[in-house]
Short mmCIF file of C-alpha atoms and ligand atoms in Angstrom, two decimals:
data_model
loop_
_atom_site.label_atom_id
_atom_site.label_comp_id
_atom_site.label_asym_id
_atom_site.label_seq_id
_atom_site.Cartn_x
_atom_site.Cartn_y
_atom_site.Cartn_z
CA MET B 1 -8.68 -5.06 5.60
CA ARG B 2 -6.95 -2.87 3.17
CA ILE B 3 -9.46 -0.39 2.56
CA VAL B 4 -9.65 3.16 0.72
CA LEU B 5 -12.40 5.69 1.81
CA LEU B 6 -13.20 8.22 -0.73
CA GLY B 7 -15.36 11.32 -0.72
CA PRO B 8 -15.05 15.00 -0.98
CA PRO B 9 -13.58 17.82 1.69
CA GLY B 10 -16.76 17.99 4.22
CA SER B 11 -17.97 14.31 3.31
CA GLY B 12 -17.20 13.19 6.52
CA LYS B 13 -14.93 10.79 5.27
CA GLY B 14 -12.45 11.60 8.52
CA THR B 15 -14.68 11.27 11.07
CA GLN B 16 -15.91 7.84 9.43
CA ALA B 17 -12.26 6.75 9.25
CA THR B 18 -11.49 7.34 12.63
CA ARG B 19 -14.72 5.58 14.11
CA LEU B 20 -14.27 2.36 11.41
CA ALA B 21 -10.41 2.09 12.43
CA GLN B 22 -11.03 1.80 16.02
CA ARG B 23 -13.99 -0.51 15.55
CA LEU B 24 -12.02 -2.52 13.04
CA GLY B 25 -8.50 -2.57 15.04
CA ILE B 26 -6.59 -1.12 12.08
CA PRO B 27 -4.74 2.30 11.58
CA GLU B 28 -5.90 5.21 10.04
CA LEU B 29 -3.84 6.58 7.53
CA SER B 30 -4.53 10.18 6.30
CA THR B 31 -2.71 12.09 4.23
CA GLY B 32 -4.25 15.51 5.24
CA ASP B 33 -2.78 14.65 8.85
CA MET B 34 0.36 13.30 7.72
CA LEU B 35 1.22 16.58 5.69
CA ARG B 36 -0.07 18.99 8.21
CA ALA B 37 2.37 16.91 10.92
CA ALA B 38 5.32 17.79 8.03
CA VAL B 39 4.26 21.19 7.93
CA SER B 40 4.55 22.08 11.79
CA ALA B 41 7.46 20.07 11.75
CA GLU B 42 9.01 22.11 9.03
CA THR B 43 10.33 18.67 7.28
CA PRO B 44 11.35 19.18 3.67
CA ILE B 45 8.05 17.27 2.72
CA GLY B 46 6.35 20.28 5.08
CA ARG B 47 7.98 23.12 3.05
CA LYS B 48 6.93 21.80 0.03
CA ALA B 49 3.57 20.88 0.40
CA LYS B 50 2.68 24.26 3.06
CA ALA B 51 1.86 26.72 0.74
CA MET B 52 0.01 24.24 -1.94
CA MET B 53 -2.16 23.26 1.11
CA GLU B 54 -2.87 26.51 2.12
CA ARG B 55 -4.26 27.43 -1.19
CA GLY B 56 -6.81 24.36 -1.25
CA GLU B 57 -4.36 22.79 -4.01
CA LEU B 58 -3.33 19.29 -4.57
CA VAL B 59 0.41 18.83 -3.48
CA PRO B 60 2.46 16.56 -6.15
CA ASP B 61 1.74 13.45 -6.66
CA GLU B 62 5.61 11.63 -6.43
CA LEU B 63 5.42 13.75 -2.89
CA VAL B 64 2.33 12.48 -1.43
CA VAL B 65 3.31 9.03 -2.63
CA ALA B 66 6.73 8.64 -0.86
CA VAL B 67 4.94 9.35 2.36
CA VAL B 68 2.27 6.61 1.92
CA ALA B 69 4.83 4.20 0.68
CA GLU B 70 6.92 4.36 3.74
CA ARG B 71 3.58 4.64 5.75
CA ILE B 72 2.02 1.63 4.76
CA LEU B 73 4.74 -0.78 4.79
CA ARG B 74 5.68 -0.19 8.55
CA PRO B 75 4.37 -2.98 11.18
CA ASP B 76 1.38 -1.84 12.58
CA ALA B 77 -0.32 -1.43 9.53
CA LYS B 78 0.56 -5.32 8.83
CA ASN B 79 -3.06 -6.28 8.90
CA GLY B 80 -4.80 -3.63 7.09
CA PHE B 81 -5.36 0.47 7.17
CA ILE B 82 -7.86 2.51 6.12
CA LEU B 83 -6.67 5.31 3.58
CA ASP B 84 -8.27 8.58 4.08
CA GLY B 85 -7.52 11.62 1.43
CA PHE B 86 -5.52 9.01 -0.58
CA PRO B 87 -5.56 8.66 -3.48
CA ARG B 88 -6.26 11.38 -5.17
CA THR B 89 -5.37 10.88 -8.77
CA ILE B 90 -5.31 8.18 -11.05
CA ALA B 91 -1.51 8.59 -10.95
CA GLN B 92 -1.87 8.26 -6.85
CA ALA B 93 -3.95 4.96 -7.40
CA ALA B 94 -2.28 3.20 -10.29
CA ALA B 95 1.28 3.66 -7.62
CA LEU B 96 -0.78 2.83 -4.82
CA ASP B 97 -1.41 -0.73 -6.93
CA ASP B 98 2.32 -1.04 -7.69
CA ILE B 99 3.11 -0.60 -4.08
CA LEU B 100 0.90 -3.61 -3.05
CA LEU B 101 1.50 -5.61 -5.39
CA THR B 102 5.20 -5.60 -4.93
CA ASN B 103 4.47 -6.39 -1.55
CA GLY B 104 2.30 -8.94 -2.29
CA LEU B 105 -1.15 -7.18 -0.99
CA ASN B 106 -3.95 -5.81 -2.32
CA LEU B 107 -6.98 -3.84 -1.64
CA ASP B 108 -10.05 -5.31 -0.08
CA CYS B 109 -12.43 -2.39 -0.80
CA VAL B 110 -12.60 1.08 -1.56
CA VAL B 111 -15.74 2.87 -0.16
CA GLU B 112 -17.07 6.00 -1.70
CA LEU B 113 -19.16 8.88 0.49
CA LYS B 114 -21.72 10.49 -1.88
CA VAL B 115 -22.83 13.68 -0.83
CA ASP B 116 -24.70 16.88 -2.64
CA GLU B 117 -22.30 19.35 -3.13
CA GLU B 118 -24.40 22.15 -2.35
CA VAL B 119 -24.54 20.75 1.21
CA LEU B 120 -20.23 20.68 1.54
CA LEU B 121 -20.23 24.09 1.58
CA GLY B 122 -21.99 25.00 4.84
CA ARG B 123 -20.25 22.03 6.23
CA ILE B 124 -16.76 22.92 6.02
CA LEU B 125 -17.53 26.45 7.00
CA ASN B 126 -19.41 25.45 10.50
CA ARG B 127 -16.69 22.99 10.92
CA ALA B 128 -14.50 26.06 11.47
CA LYS B 129 -16.66 27.98 13.55
CA GLU B 130 -16.55 25.21 15.83
CA ALA B 131 -13.41 24.72 15.87
CA THR B 132 -13.12 28.60 16.91
CA THR B 133 -15.95 28.56 19.22
CA ASN B 134 -14.22 25.71 21.14
CA GLY B 135 -10.91 27.61 21.34
CA GLN B 136 -9.13 25.38 18.74
CA THR B 137 -7.21 26.70 15.76
CA ALA B 138 -9.66 26.40 12.40
CA ARG B 139 -7.53 24.45 9.55
CA VAL B 140 -6.29 27.36 7.49
CA ASP B 141 -7.73 25.59 4.31
CA ASP B 142 -11.36 25.78 5.62
CA THR B 143 -12.04 29.00 4.18
CA GLU B 144 -14.74 29.66 1.32
CA GLY B 145 -11.90 30.55 -0.84
CA ALA B 146 -9.85 27.45 -0.27
CA LEU B 147 -12.45 24.93 -0.36
CA ARG B 148 -13.79 25.87 -3.54
CA ILE B 149 -10.27 24.88 -4.97
CA ARG B 150 -10.45 21.90 -2.88
CA LEU B 151 -13.94 20.89 -4.20
CA ASP B 152 -12.74 21.70 -7.66
CA GLU B 153 -9.92 19.18 -7.56
CA TYR B 154 -11.74 16.90 -6.08
CA ARG B 155 -14.19 17.44 -9.28
CA ARG B 156 -11.29 16.97 -11.61
CA GLN B 157 -8.77 14.83 -10.07
CA THR B 158 -10.73 12.60 -8.00
CA ALA B 159 -14.05 11.87 -8.77
CA PRO B 160 -12.74 9.57 -11.60
CA LEU B 161 -11.10 7.23 -8.93
CA ALA B 162 -14.71 6.11 -8.51
CA ASP B 163 -14.51 4.49 -12.34
CA TYR B 164 -11.31 3.50 -11.98
CA TYR B 165 -11.92 1.69 -8.62
CA ARG B 166 -15.52 0.38 -10.18
CA ALA B 167 -13.72 -1.13 -12.99
CA LYS B 168 -11.81 -3.56 -10.68
CA GLY B 169 -15.05 -4.54 -8.92
CA ILE B 170 -14.21 -3.13 -5.49
CA LEU B 171 -15.90 -0.32 -5.37
CA LYS B 172 -19.02 0.67 -2.89
CA SER B 173 -20.80 3.74 -2.79
CA ILE B 174 -23.04 4.71 0.67
CA ASP B 175 -25.03 7.65 1.12
CA GLY B 176 -23.12 10.38 2.95
CA LEU B 177 -25.56 12.74 3.76
CA GLN B 178 -27.20 10.58 6.80
CA PRO B 179 -26.38 11.09 10.56
CA VAL B 180 -23.31 10.17 11.45
CA ASN B 181 -24.30 6.57 13.07
CA LYS B 182 -26.46 5.67 10.06
CA VAL B 183 -23.51 6.09 7.73
CA ALA B 184 -20.97 4.66 10.12
CA THR B 185 -23.73 1.28 10.21
CA SER B 186 -23.60 1.80 6.02
CA LEU B 187 -20.13 1.51 5.95
CA PHE B 188 -19.54 -1.09 8.00
CA GLU B 189 -22.11 -3.05 6.24
CA ALA B 190 -20.89 -2.09 2.91
CA LEU B 191 -17.23 -3.50 3.85
CA VAL B 192 -19.03 -7.03 5.28
CA ALA B 193 -21.46 -7.68 2.93
P1 LIG U 201 -7.39 16.46 3.91
O1 LIG U 201 -6.94 16.43 5.13
O2 LIG U 201 -7.36 15.23 3.53
O3 LIG U 201 -8.26 17.59 3.66
O4 LIG U 201 -5.77 17.37 2.92
C1 LIG U 201 -5.27 18.60 3.01
C2 LIG U 201 -4.58 18.53 2.13
O5 LIG U 201 -3.85 18.27 1.93
C3 LIG U 201 -5.21 18.95 0.62
O6 LIG U 201 -5.86 19.85 0.43
C4 LIG U 201 -4.02 18.58 -0.21
O7 LIG U 201 -3.56 19.93 -0.65
C5 LIG U 201 -3.11 17.97 0.68
N1 LIG U 201 -3.51 16.82 0.15
C6 LIG U 201 -3.76 15.55 1.28
N2 LIG U 201 -4.01 14.36 0.91
C7 LIG U 201 -3.43 14.50 -0.43
C8 LIG U 201 -3.19 13.85 -1.76
N3 LIG U 201 -3.58 12.14 -1.59
N4 LIG U 201 -2.23 14.45 -3.09
C9 LIG U 201 -2.64 15.49 -2.96
N5 LIG U 201 -2.70 16.37 -1.97
C10 LIG U 201 -2.89 15.86 -0.52
#
């Protein structure tokens, strides 16, 4: 199955993508993780993306599309994948359609995790606190300032994707505010329904 998970920062998208990937035996492709790895490795892409990511802004479409185009055609993604954090703009969604079409592939389902925005800020700041308590390094963009920009980017650029995929008849929406296990169940049911 080829699946896209949509949802604002703090919606639990990453956690659900990881669990679903394990359950379905297909890779989770997180553009955030790929870009953070590029930043750590100081690759040319990482050097371009670093400051924008720290501020909470989206990196340019062509940069992230190039990363995804290469990744989804690798052998481990042959039987499907879960995209987490991509596409985030209509232009990225159109580019994904092109890549898939060119390779004779299609998207099976797009699942949107719906979460009340007011809950998100608390969730993310909590994630940063937990990481620090556990001795891990909190994400540099899990700060209040960067989060506000990330939410704004989501509202302006990513939220319109729900209509884009609804028009194609492949959008499912689930309540992302349920307990984690319940979200996982709803997500799985949405996919097999
Ligand atoms: P995430 O881990 O999905 O929250 O992504 C972290 C950051 O990586 C975002 O705030 C953006 O700066 C960048 N990023 C990840 N995916 C994309 C994307 N599809 N388009 C543009 N920027 C992205």
